[in-house]
CSV table of C-alpha atoms in Angstrom, one decimal:
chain,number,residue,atom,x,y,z
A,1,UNK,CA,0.0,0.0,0.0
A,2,UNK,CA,2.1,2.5,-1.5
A,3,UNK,CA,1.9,6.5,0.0
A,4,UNK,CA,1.5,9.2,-1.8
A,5,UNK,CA,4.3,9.2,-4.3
A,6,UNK,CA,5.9,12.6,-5.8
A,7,UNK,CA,8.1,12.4,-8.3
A,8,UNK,CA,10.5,13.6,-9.3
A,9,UNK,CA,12.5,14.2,-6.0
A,10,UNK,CA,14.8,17.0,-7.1
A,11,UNK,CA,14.5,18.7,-10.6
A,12,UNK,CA,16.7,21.2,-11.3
A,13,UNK,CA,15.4,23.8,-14.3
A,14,UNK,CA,16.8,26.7,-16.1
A,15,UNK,CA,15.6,30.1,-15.9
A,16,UNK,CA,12.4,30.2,-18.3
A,17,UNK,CA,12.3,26.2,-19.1
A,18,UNK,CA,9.2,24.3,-17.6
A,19,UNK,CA,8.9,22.4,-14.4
A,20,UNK,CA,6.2,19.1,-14.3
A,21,UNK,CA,5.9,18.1,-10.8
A,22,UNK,CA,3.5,14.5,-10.3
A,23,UNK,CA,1.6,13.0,-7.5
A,24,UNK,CA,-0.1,10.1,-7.4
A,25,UNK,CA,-2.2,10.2,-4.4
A,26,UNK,CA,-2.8,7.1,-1.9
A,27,UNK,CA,-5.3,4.2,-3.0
A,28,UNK,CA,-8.6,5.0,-2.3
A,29,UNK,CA,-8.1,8.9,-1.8
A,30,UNK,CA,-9.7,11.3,-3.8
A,31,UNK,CA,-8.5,14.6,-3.0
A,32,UNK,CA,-4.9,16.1,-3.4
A,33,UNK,CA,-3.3,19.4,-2.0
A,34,UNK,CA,-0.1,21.0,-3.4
A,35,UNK,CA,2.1,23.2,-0.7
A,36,UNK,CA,5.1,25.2,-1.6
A,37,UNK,CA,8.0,25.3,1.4
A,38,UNK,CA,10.6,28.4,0.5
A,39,UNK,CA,13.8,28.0,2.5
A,40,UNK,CA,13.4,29.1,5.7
A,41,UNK,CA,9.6,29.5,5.5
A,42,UNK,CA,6.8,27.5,6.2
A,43,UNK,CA,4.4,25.1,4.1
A,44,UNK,CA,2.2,27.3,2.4
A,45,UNK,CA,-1.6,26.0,0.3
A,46,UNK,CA,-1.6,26.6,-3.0
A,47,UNK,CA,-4.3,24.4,-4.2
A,48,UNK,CA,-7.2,21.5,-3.8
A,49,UNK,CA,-7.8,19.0,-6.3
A,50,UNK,CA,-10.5,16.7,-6.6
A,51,UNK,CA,-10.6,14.6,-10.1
A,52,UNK,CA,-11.1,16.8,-12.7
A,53,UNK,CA,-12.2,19.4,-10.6
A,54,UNK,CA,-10.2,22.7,-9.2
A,55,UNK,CA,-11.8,23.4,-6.3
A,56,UNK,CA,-9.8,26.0,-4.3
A,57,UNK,CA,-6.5,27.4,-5.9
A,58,UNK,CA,-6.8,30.9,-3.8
A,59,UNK,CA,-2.7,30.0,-2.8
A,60,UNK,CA,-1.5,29.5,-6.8
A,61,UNK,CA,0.6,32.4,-8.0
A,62,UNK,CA,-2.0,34.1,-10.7
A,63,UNK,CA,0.5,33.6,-13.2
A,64,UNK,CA,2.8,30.5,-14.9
A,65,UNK,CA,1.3,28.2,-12.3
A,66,UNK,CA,-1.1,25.5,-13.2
A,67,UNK,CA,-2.7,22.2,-11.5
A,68,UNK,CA,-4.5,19.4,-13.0
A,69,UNK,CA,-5.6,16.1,-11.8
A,70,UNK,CA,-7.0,13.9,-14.5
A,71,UNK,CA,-9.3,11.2,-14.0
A,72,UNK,CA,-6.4,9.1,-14.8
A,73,UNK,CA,-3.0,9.6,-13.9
A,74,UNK,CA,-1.7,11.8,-10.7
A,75,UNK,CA,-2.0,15.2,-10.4
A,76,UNK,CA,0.5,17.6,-12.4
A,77,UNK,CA,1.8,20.7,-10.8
A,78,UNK,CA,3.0,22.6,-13.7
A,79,UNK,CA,5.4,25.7,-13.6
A,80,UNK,CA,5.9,27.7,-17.0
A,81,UNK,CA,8.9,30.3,-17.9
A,82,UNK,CA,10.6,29.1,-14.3
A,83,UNK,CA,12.2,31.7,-11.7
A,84,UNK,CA,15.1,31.5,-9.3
A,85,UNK,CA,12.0,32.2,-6.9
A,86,UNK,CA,10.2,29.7,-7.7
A,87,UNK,CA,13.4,27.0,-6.3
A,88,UNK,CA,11.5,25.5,-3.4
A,89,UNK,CA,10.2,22.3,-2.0
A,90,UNK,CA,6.8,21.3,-3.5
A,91,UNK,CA,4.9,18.6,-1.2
A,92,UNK,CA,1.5,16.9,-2.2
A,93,UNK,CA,-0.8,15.6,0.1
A,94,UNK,CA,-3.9,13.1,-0.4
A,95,UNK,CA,-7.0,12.8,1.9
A,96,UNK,CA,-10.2,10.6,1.5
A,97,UNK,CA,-13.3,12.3,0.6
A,98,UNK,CA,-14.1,15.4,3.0
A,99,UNK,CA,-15.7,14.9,5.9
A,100,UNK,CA,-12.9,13.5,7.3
A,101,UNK,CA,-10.0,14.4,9.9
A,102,UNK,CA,-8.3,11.1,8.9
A,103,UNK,CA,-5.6,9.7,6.4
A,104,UNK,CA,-4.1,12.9,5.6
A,105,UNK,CA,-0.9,12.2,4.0
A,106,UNK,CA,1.9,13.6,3.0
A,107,UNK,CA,4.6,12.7,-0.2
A,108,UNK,CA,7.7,13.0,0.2
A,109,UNK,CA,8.3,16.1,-1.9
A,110,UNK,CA,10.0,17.6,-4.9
A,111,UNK,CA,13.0,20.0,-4.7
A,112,UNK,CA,12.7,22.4,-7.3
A,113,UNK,CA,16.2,24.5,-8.1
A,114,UNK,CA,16.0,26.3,-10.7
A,115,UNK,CA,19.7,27.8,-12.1
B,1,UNK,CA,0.5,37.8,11.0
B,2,UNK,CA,0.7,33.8,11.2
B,3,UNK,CA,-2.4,31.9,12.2
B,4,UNK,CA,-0.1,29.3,13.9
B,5,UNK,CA,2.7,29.9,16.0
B,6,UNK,CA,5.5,27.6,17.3
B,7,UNK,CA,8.1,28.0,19.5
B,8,UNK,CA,10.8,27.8,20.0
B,9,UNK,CA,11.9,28.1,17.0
B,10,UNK,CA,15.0,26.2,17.4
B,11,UNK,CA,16.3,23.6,20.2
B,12,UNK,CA,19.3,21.8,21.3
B,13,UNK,CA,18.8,19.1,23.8
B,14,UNK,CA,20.7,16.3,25.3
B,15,UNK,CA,20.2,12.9,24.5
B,16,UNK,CA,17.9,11.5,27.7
B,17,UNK,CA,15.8,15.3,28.3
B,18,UNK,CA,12.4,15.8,28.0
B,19,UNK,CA,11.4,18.1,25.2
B,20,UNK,CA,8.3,20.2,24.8
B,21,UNK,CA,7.5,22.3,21.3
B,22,UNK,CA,4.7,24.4,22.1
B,23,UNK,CA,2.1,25.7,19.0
B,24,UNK,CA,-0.5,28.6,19.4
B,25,UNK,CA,-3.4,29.1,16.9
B,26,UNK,CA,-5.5,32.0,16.3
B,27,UNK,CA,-8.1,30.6,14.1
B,28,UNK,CA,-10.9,28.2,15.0
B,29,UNK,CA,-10.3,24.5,13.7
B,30,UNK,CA,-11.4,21.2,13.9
B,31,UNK,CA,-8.3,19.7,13.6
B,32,UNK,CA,-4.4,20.1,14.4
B,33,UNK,CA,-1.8,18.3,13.3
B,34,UNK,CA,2.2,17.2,14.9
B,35,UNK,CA,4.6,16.5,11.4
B,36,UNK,CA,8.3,15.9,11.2
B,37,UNK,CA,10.7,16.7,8.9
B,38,UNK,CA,13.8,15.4,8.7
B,39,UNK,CA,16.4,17.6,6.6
B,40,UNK,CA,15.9,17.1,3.1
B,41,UNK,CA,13.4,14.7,3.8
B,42,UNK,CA,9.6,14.4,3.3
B,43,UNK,CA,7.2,15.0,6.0
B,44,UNK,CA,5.1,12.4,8.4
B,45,UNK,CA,2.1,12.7,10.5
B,46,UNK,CA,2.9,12.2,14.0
B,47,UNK,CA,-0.7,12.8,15.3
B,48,UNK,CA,-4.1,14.3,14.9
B,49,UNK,CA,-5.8,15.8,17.6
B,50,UNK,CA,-9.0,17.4,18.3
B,51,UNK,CA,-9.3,17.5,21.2
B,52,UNK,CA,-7.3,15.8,24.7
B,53,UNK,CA,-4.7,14.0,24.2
B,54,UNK,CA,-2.6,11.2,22.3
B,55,UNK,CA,0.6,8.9,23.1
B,56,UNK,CA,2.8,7.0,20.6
B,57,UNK,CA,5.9,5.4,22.2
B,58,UNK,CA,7.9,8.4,23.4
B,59,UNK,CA,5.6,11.1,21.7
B,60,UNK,CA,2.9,13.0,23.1
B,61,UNK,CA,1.0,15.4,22.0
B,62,UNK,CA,-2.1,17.2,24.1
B,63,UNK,CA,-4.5,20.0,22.7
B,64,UNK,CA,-6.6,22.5,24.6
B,65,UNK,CA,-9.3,23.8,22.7
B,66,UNK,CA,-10.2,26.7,25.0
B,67,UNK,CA,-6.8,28.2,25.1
B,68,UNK,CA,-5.8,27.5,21.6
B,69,UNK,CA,-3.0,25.7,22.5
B,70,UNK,CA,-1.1,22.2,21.5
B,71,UNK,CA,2.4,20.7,23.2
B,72,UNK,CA,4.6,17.6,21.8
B,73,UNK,CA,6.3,16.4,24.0
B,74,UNK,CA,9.3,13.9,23.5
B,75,UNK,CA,10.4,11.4,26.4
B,76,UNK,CA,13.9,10.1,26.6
B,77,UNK,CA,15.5,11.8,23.7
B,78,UNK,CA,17.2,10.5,20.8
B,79,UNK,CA,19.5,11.5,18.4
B,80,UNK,CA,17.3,10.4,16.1
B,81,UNK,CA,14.9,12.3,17.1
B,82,UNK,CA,16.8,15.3,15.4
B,83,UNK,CA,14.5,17.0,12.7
B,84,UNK,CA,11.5,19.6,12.2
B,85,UNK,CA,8.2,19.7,13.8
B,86,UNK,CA,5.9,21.6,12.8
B,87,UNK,CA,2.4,22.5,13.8
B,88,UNK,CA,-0.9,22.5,11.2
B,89,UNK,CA,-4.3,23.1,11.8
B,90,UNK,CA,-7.4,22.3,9.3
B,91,UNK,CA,-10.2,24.7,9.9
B,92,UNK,CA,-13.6,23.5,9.6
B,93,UNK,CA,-14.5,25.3,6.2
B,94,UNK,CA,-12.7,24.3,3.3
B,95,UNK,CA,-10.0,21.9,3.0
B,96,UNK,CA,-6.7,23.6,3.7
B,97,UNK,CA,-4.3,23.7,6.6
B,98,UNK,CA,-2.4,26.5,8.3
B,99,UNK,CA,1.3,25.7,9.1
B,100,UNK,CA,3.6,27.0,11.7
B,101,UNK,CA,7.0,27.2,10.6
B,102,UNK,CA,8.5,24.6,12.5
B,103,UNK,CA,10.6,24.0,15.6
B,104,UNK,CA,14.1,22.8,14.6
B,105,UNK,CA,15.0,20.2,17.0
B,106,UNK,CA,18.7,19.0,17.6
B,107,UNK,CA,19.3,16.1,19.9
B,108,UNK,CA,22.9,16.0,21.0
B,109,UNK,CA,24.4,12.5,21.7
């Protein structure tokens, strides 16, 4: 019973290229969160994913960020025209449907450096 | 202004002391959460609370609803034991959590 899985675990991009980050979220959950950790700062939101559906990106960066999550496949963070600002750790996490408190989990991240 | 605050923000201990990290909210939730993170590692969910208090092995972590307050504690320290912990809590509308930004702990052999 595989976690949820992020890959890849460090990208490193060059100034303007595009960064895909993927999560595949644990069996049986349905909804996936993307959080941006700068260094020396805290986990921030930046969005909530159900299949197909956005349904609260209020932390995404207006422009040259995106989120999807198919109904097949994991979820793709994507990052156009990439920024030395944008280097950061990117963590996914998967829950069961809402309602619940339980089986929040977190992947184990993706270190984006961007040179 | 942070809706969660930890302190301290960073602490040395010797291997054997009890440790407390201490995490203050502002914002009503129904749920608060202890993660670690070890350096360049992902992160784990120690516990969630709502209320009381919960024990696994040398962890414990206690909530009080009233004050807005949650401790982990750490028994018997280990080296091992060496990481970040930080402090989330869900709030009951919508699906996102408020993080503090984490208590560096060093345990010192």
């Amino acid at each position: 019973n595989a976690g949820v899985m992020q890959n890849p675990r460090h990208l490193v991009r060059r100034r303007g290229q595009e960064a895909r980050l993927r999560c595949s979220p644990m069996k049986g959950h349905s909804h996936v969160y993307w959080y941006r950790q700068l260094p020396e700062e805290g986990l921030k939101f930046m969005v909530y994913l159900q299949k197909e559906n956005i349904i609260d990106e209020s932390g995404m960066p207006k422009e040259r960020f995106s989120a999807e999550f198919p109904k097949e496949g994991p979820s793709i963070l994507r990052i156009q025209q990439v920024v030395r600002g944008d280097s950061a750790a990117y963590f996914c996490a998967s829950s069961p449907p809402v309602g619940t408190n339980y089986g929040y989990t977190f992947g184990s991240g993706t270190r984006l450096t961007v040179v | 202004k942070n809706e969660v605050e930890q302190s301290p923000q960073n602490l040395t201990a010797q291997e054997g002391e009890f440790i407390t990290i201490n995490c203050s909210y502002s914002v009503g939730i129904s749920a608060l959460h202890w993660l670690q993170q070890h350096p360049g590692g992902g992160i784990v969910s120690l516990f969630m609370l709502s209320s009381g208090k919960k024990k696994h092995g040398r962890l414990i972590a206690t909530i009080n609803i009233q004050e807005k307050h949650s401790s982990l504690h750490i028994t018997a320290s280990h080296p091992r034991d060496s990481a970040v912990y930080i402090c989330a809590v869900k709030v009951p509308t919508g699906n996102q959590f408020y993080f503090g930004t984490g208590t560096s702990l060093t345990v010192i052999p």
